[in-house]
Short mmCIF file of C-alpha atoms in Angstrom, two decimals:
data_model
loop_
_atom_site.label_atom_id
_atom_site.label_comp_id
_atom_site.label_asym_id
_atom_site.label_seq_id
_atom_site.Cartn_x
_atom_site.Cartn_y
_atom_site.Cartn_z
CA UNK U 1 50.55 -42.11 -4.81
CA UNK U 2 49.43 -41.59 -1.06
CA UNK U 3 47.18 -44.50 -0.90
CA UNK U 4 48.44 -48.43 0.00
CA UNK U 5 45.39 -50.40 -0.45
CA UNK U 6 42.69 -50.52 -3.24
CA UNK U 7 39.75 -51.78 -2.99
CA UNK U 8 38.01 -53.00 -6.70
CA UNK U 9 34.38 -54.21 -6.88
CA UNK U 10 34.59 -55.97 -9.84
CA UNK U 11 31.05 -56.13 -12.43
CA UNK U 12 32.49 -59.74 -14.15
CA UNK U 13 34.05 -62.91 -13.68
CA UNK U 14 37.70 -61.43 -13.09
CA UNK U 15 39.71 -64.22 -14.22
CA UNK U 16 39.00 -62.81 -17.62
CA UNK U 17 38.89 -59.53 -16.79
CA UNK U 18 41.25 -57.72 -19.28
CA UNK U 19 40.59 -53.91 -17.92
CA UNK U 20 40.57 -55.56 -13.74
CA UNK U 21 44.16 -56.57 -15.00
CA UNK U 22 44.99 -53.42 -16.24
CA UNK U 23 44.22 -51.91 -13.35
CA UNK U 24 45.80 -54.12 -10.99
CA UNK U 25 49.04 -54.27 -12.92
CA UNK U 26 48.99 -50.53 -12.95
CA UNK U 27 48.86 -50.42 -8.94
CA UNK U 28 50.99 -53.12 -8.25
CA UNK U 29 53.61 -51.39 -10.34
CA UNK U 30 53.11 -48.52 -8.62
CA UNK U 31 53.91 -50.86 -5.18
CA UNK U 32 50.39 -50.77 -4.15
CA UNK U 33 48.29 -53.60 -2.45
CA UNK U 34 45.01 -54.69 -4.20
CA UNK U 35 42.15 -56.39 -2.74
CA UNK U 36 39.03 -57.76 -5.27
CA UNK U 37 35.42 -58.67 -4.67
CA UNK U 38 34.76 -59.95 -7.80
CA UNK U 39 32.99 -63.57 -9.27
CA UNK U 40 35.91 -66.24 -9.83
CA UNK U 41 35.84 -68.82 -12.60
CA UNK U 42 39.13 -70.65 -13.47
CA UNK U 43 38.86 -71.21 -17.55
CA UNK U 44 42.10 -72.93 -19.54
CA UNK U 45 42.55 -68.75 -21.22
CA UNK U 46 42.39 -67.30 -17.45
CA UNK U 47 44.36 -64.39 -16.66
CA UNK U 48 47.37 -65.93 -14.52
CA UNK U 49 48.29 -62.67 -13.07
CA UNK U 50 45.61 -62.75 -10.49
CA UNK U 51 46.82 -65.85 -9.04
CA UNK U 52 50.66 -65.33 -9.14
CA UNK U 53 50.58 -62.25 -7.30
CA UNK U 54 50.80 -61.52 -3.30
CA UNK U 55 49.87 -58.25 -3.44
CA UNK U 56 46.82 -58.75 -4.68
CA UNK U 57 43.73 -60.58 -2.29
CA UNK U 58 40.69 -61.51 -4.32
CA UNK U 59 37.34 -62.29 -2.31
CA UNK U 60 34.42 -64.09 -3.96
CA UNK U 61 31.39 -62.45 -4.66
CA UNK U 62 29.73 -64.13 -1.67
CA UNK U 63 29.20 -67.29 -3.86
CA UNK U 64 30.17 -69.41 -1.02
CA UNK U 65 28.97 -67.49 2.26
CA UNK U 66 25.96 -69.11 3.88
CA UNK U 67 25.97 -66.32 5.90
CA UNK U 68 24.94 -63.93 2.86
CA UNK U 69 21.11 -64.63 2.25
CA UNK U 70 21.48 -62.86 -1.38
CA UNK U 71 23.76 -62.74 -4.55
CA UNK U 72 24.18 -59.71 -6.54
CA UNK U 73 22.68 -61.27 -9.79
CA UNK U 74 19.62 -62.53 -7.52
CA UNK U 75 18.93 -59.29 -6.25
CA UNK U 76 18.77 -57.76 -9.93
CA UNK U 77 16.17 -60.56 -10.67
CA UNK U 78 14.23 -61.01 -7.17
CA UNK U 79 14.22 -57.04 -7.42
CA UNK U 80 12.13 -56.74 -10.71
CA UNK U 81 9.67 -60.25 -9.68
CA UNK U 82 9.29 -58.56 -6.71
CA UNK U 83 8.15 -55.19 -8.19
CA UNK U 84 6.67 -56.72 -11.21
CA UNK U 85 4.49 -58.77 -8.68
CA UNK U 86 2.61 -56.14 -6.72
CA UNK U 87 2.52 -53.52 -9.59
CA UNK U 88 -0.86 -53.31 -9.64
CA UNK U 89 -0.93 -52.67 -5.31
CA UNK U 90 1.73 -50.36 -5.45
CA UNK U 91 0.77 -47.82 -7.61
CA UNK U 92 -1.93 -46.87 -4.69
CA UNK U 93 0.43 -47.34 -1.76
CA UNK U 94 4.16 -46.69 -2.59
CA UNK U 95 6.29 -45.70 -5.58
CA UNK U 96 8.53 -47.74 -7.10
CA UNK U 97 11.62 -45.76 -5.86
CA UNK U 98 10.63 -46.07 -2.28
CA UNK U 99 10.12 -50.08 -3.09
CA UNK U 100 13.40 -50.24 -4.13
CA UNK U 101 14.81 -48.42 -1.81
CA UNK U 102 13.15 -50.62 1.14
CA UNK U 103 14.77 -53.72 -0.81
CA UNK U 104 18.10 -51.91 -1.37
CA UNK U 105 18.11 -50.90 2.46
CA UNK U 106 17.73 -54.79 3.21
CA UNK U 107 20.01 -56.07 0.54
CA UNK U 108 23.10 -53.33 1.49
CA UNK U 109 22.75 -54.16 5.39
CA UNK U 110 23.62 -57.60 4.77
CA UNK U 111 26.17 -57.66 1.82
CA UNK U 112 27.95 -54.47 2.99
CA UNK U 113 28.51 -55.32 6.45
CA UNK U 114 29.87 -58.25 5.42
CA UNK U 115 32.23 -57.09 3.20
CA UNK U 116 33.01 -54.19 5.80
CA UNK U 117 34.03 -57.08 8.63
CA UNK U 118 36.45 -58.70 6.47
CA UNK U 119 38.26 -55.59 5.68
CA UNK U 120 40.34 -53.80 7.61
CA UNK U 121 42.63 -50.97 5.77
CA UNK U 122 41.84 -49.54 2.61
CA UNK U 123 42.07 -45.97 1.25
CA UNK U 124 40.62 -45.86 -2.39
CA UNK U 125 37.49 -47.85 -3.60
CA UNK U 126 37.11 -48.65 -7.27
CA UNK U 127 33.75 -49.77 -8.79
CA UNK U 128 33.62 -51.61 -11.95
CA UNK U 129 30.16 -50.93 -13.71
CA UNK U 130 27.06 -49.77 -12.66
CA UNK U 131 25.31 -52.53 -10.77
CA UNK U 132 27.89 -52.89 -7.50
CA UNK U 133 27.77 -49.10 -7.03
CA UNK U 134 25.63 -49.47 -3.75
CA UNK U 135 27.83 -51.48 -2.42
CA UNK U 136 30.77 -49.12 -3.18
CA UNK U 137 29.37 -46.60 -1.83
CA UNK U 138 27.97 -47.92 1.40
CA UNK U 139 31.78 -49.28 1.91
CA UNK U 140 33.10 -46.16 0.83
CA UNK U 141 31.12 -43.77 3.03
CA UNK U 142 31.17 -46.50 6.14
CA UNK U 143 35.35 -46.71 5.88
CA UNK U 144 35.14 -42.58 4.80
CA UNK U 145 37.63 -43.05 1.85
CA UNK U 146 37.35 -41.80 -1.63
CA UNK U 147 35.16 -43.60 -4.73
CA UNK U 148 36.09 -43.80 -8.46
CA UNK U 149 33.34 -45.02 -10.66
CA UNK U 150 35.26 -46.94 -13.67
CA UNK U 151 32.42 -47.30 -16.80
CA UNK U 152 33.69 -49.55 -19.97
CA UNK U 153 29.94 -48.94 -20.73
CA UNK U 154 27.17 -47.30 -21.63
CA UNK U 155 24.74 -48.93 -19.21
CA UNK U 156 21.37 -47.08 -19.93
CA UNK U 157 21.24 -48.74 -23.04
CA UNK U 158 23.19 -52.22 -22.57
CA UNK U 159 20.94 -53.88 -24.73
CA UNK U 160 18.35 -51.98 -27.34
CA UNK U 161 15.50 -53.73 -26.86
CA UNK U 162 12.17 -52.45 -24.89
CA UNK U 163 12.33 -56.06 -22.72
CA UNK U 164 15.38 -55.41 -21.36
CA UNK U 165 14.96 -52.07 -20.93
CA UNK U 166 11.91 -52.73 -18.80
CA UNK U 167 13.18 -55.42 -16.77
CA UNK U 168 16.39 -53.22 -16.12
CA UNK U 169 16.23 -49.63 -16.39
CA UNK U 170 14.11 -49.11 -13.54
CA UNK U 171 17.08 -51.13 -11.23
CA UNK U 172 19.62 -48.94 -13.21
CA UNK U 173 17.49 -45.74 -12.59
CA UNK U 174 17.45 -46.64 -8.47
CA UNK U 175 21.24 -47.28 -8.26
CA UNK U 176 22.08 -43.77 -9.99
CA UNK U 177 19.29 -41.13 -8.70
CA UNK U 178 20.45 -42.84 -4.97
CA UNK U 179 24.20 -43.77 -5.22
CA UNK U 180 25.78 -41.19 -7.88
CA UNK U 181 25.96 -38.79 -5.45
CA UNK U 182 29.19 -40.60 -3.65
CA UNK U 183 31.08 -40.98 -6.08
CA UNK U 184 34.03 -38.42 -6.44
CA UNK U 185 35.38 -39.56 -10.38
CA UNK U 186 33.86 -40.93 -12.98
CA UNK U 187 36.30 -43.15 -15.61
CA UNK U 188 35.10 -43.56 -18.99
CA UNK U 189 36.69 -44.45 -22.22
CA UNK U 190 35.65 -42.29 -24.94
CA UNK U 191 34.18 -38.20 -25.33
CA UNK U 192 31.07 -39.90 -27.22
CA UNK U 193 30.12 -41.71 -24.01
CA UNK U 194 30.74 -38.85 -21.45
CA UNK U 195 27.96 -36.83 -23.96
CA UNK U 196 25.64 -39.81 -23.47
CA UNK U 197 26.35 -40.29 -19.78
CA UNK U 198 26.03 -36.51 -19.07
CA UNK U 199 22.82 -35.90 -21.30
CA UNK U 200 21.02 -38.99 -19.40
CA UNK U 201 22.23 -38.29 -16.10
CA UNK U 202 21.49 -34.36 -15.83
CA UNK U 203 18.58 -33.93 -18.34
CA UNK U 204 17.10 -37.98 -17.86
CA UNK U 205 17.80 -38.21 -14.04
CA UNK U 206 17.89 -34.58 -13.50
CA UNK U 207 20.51 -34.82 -11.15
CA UNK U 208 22.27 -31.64 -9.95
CA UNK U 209 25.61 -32.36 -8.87
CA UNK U 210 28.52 -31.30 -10.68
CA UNK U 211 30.13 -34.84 -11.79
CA UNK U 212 33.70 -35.15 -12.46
CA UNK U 213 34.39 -36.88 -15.46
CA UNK U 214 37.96 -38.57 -16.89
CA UNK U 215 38.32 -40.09 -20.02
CA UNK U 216 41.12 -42.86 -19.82
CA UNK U 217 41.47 -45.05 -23.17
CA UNK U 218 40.50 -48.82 -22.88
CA UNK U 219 43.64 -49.77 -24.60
CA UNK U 220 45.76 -52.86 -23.62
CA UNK U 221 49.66 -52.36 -22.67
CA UNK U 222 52.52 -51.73 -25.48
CA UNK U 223 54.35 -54.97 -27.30
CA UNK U 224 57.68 -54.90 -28.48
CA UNK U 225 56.82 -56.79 -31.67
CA UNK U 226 57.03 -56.04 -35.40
CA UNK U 227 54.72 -56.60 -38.35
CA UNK U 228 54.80 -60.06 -39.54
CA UNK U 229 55.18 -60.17 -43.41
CA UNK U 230 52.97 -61.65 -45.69
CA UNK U 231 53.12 -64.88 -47.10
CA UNK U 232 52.97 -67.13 -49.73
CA UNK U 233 50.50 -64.46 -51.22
CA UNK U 234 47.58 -66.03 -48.77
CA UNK U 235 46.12 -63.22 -46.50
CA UNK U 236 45.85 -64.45 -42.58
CA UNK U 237 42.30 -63.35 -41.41
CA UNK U 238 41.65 -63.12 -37.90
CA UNK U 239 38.93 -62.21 -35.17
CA UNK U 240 39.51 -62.41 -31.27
CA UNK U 241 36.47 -61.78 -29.30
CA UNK U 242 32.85 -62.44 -28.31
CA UNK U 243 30.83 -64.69 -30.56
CA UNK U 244 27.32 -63.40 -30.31
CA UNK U 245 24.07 -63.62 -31.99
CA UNK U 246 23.87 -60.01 -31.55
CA UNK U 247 27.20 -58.85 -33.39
CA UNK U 248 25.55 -60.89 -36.29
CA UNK U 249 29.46 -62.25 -37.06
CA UNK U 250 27.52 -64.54 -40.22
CA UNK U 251 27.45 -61.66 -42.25
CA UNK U 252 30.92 -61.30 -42.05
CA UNK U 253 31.24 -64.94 -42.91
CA UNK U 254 29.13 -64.40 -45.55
CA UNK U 255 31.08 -61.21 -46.99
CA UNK U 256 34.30 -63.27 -46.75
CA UNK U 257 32.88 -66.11 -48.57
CA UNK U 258 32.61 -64.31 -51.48
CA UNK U 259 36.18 -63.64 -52.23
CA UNK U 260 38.16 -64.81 -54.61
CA UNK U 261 41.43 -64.26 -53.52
CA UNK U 262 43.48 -67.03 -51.83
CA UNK U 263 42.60 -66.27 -47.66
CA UNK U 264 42.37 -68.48 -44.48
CA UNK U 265 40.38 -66.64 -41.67
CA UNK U 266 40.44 -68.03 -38.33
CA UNK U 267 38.07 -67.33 -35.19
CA UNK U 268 39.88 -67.14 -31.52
CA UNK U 269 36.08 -66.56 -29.65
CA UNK U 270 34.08 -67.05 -26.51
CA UNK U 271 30.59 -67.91 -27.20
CA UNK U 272 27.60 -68.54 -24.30
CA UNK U 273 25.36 -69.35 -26.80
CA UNK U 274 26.35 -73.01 -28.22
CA UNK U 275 22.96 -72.78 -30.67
CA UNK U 276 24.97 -69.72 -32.36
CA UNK U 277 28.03 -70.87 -31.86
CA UNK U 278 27.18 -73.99 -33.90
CA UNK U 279 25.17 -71.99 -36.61
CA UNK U 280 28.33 -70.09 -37.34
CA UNK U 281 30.28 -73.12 -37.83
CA UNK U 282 27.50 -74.67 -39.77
CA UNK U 283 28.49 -72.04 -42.15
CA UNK U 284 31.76 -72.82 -42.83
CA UNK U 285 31.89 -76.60 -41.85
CA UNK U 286 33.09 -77.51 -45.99
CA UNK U 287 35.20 -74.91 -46.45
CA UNK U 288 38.70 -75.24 -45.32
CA UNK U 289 39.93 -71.94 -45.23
CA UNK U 290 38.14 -71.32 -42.03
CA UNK U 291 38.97 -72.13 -38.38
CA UNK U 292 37.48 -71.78 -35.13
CA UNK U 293 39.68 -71.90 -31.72
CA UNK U 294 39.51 -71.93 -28.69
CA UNK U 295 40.16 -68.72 -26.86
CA UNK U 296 43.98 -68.07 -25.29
CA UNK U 297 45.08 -66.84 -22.24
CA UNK U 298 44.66 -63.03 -22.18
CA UNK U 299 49.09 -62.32 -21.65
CA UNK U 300 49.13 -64.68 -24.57
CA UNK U 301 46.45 -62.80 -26.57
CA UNK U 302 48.35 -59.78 -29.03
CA UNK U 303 51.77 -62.45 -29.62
CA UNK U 304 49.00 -65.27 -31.10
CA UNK U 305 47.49 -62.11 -33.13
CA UNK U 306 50.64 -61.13 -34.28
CA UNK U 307 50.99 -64.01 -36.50
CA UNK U 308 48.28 -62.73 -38.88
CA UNK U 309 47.74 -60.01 -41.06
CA UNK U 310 43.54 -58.54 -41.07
CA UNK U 311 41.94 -58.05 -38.00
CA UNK U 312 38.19 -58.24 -38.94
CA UNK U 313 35.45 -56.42 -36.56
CA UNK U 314 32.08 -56.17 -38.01
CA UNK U 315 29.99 -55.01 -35.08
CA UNK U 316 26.23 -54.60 -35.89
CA UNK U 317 25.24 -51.50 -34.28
CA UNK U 318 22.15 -52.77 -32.67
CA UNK U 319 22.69 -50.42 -29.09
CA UNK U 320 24.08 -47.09 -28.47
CA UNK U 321 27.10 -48.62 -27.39
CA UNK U 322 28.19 -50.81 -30.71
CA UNK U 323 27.34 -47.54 -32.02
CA UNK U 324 29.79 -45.61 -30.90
CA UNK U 325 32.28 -48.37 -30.09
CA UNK U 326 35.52 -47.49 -30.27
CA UNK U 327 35.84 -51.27 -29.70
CA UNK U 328 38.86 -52.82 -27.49
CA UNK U 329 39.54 -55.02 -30.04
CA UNK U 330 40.43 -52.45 -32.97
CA UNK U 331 43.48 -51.64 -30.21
CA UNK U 332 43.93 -55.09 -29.73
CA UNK U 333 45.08 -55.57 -33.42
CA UNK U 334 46.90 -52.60 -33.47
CA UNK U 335 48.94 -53.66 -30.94
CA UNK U 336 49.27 -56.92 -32.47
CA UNK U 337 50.68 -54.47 -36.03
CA UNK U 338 48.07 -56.03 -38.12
CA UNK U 339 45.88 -54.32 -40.78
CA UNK U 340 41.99 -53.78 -39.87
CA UNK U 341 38.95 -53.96 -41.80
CA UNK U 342 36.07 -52.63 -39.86
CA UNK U 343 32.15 -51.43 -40.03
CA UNK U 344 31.37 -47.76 -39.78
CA UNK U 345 30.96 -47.59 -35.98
CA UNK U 346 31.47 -44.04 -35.07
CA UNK U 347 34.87 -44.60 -33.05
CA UNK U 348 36.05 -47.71 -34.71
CA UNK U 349 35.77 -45.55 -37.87
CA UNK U 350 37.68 -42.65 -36.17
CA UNK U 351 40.43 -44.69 -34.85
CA UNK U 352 41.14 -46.88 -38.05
CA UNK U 353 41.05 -43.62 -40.49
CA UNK U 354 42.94 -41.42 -38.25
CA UNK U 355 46.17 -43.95 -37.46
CA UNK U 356 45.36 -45.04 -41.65
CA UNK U 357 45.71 -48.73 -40.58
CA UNK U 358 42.73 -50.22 -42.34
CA UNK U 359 39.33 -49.71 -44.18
CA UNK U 360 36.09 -49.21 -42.93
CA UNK U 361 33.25 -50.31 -44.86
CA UNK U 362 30.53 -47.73 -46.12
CA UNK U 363 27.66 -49.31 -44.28
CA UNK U 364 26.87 -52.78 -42.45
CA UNK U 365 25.64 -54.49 -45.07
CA UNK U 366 27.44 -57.93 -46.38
CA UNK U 367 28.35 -56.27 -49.66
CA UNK U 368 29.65 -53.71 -48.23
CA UNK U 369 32.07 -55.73 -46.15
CA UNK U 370 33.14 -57.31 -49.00
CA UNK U 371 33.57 -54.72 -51.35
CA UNK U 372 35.63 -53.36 -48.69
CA UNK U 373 37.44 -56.70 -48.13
CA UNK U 374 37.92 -57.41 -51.72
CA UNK U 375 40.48 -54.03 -51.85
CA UNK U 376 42.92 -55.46 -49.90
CA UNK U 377 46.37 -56.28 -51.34
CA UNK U 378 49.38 -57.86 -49.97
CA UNK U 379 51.53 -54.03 -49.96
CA UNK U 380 48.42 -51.96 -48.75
CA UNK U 381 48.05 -54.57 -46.30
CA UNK U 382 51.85 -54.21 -45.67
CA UNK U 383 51.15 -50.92 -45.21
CA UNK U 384 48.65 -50.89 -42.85
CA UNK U 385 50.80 -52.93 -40.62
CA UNK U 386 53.67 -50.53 -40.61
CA UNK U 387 51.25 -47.89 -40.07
CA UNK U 388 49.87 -50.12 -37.03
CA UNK U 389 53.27 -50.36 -36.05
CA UNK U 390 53.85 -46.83 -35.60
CA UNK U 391 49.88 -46.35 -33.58
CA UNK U 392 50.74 -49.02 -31.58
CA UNK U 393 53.53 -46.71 -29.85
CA UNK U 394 51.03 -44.50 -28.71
CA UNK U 395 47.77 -46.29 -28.25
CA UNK U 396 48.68 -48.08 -25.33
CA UNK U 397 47.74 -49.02 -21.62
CA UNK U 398 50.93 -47.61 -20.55
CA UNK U 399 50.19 -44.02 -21.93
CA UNK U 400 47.31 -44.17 -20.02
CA UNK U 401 48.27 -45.49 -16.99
CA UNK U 402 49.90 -42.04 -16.29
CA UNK U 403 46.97 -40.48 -16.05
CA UNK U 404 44.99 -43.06 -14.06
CA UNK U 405 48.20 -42.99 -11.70
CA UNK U 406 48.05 -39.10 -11.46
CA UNK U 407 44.21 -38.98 -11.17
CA UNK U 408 44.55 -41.65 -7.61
CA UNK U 409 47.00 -39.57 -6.58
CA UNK U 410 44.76 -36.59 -6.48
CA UNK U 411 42.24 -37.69 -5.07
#
């Protein structure tokens, strides 16, 4: 690789970052200096790579620099007040492009020059999600080195709802029609989300520029480890991830409650939302054969999983991009060699089918999810993992490391 330094605008908090770490590991393997303007938040199940490691420089987010009159998140907000405020003046006076643009102008002079003081040498800038693109790009074309957009998203449709979409598609709108253009790669992790991407950036947008696109797998890196067998007869539920209102988890609660068979199913999950949070358990609270936990540390993550059998994802498919989620987590249990059981997203489906590792239900409703449950047995479970076993050799971080490796390098 010709490049020494990286620089990574992070979208998240990046000591939970799993694809940041990903990233990072890949470059520091490679011998490569990292530096990271991201939000820090240390959490008992933080990724401990970050800290441990002198290549790597993280700066915060300007959470701490009186200098800096705004923060990114109070830019997204003050940015829609602002316009939502004089709506009915502006319509006579100035578009809303050229309002945002007058706030971006005043928002990128600050943060970017900033950001541009306190760093000297870099040759490659990586942008996490959508939102921190301006501020790649004014880096990027100030210190006249190369950008790489990296999407785990489909962020034109984050959230399905008509609220959301009006209090943030007009920001997301801005940042593409004005900062698209400097980007020289685009990353994304599936062929269902390039289609989106492309149909709303060249027939939404109308944009004219011939993108270049790269599809690089969101999977995590290979474990040497081996299916666990079952035992005792009792199947070993589990689900590692986000509990949110939105995935509407209760149903599969509710599907699992209706088995007969002898089963413990235990939750590893991060929840912002204590009122849900507490409704789930609510649920559950008398019967012993479920178990919520606190999250572990993400190096820990596919060893705890390995001690089950099921992975469960039931993902309500309430946006375009639970619709066609491939899902991190269906990889995440792979690696782990367990069995899945999963609802017909479009590439959760795909992937489980294809490798024959689980069963996908025939729709998202609760009996579906149990009828689909209640045809598991201790040897096609058994089988599943073995087949698992065998996927987990090739879905893997370090397959597609390669070609993240070769795409920097050409660049």
């Amino acid at each position: 690789m010709k490049s020494n330094t990286f620089l990574i605008i992070n979208d998240s908090i990046v000591n939970t970052d799993s694809t940041i770490y990903r990233i990072s590991k890949s470059l520091i393997n490679n011998n490569k200096n990292i530096i990271i303007i991201s939000k820090t938040q240390e959490t008992p199940y933080s990724i401990t790579f970050f800290n441990e490691n002198e290549k790597i420089k993280i700066l915060p987010l300007l959470e701490n620099n009186n200098k800096i009159k705004f923060k990114i998140w109070k830019i997204q907000i003050s940015l829609n007040k602002f316009y939502n405020k004089i709506k009915k003046y502006i319509n006579s006076i100035l578009d809303q492009k050229i309002t945002l643009y007058l706030e971006y102008l005043k928002y990128l002079k600050e943060l970017s020059s900033y950001y541009i003081k306190n760093i000297n040498n870099i040759d490659i800038i990586i942008v996490k999600g959508l939102i921190n693109l301006p501020l790649g790009a004014t880096i990027a074309k100030k210190k006249k080195v190369p950008l790489v957009l990296y999407l785990i998203e489909y962020y034109f449709d984050e959230f399905e709802n008509e609220e959301w979409k009006k209090q943030n598609l007009p920001l997301l709108n801005f940042i593409a029609q004005n900062y698209l253009n400097y980007v020289n790669k685009i990353i994304l992790y599936d062929k269902e989300i390039e289609f989106l991407y492309k149909e709303y950036i060249y027939n939404v947008l109308k944009l004219n520029k011939n993108f270049s696109f790269e599809i690089i797998k969101n999977y995590p890196f290979y474990h040497d480890l081996q299916p666990k067998q079952i035992t005792n007869n009792e199947i070993k539920f589990v689900y590692s991830g986000l509990l949110a209102p939105e995935r509407k988890l209760e149903k599969m609660i509710f599907a699992l409650k209706k088995l007969k068979n002898n089963f413990t199913m235990t939750f590893y999950g991060i929840s912002y939302d204590k009122n849900y949070l507490n409704y789930l358990r609510s649920l559950v609270n008398e019967d012993n054969r479920f178990c919520f936990l606190d999250p572990v540390p993400y190096e820990k993550l596919i060893e705890t999983l390995n001690q089950y059998d099921v992975g469960l994802n039931y993902l309500e498919p309430n946006n375009l991009n639970h619709l066609h989620a491939t899902t991190y987590k269906v990889s995440e249990y792979i690696q782990a060699r367990l069995a899945l059981v999963g609802t017909p997203n479009t590439g959760m489906k795909k992937i489980i089918l294809e490798n024959k590792v689980g069963l996908v239900s025939s729709d998202f409703s609760i009996e579906s999810f149990y009828k689909t449950l209640n045809k598991l047995t201790p040897p096609l479970i058994m089988n599943f993992k073995n087949n698992s076993h065998q996927a987990a050799k090739k879905l893997n971080w370090n397959n597609e490391e390669k070609k993240l490796i070769n795409l920097l390098n050409n660049l």
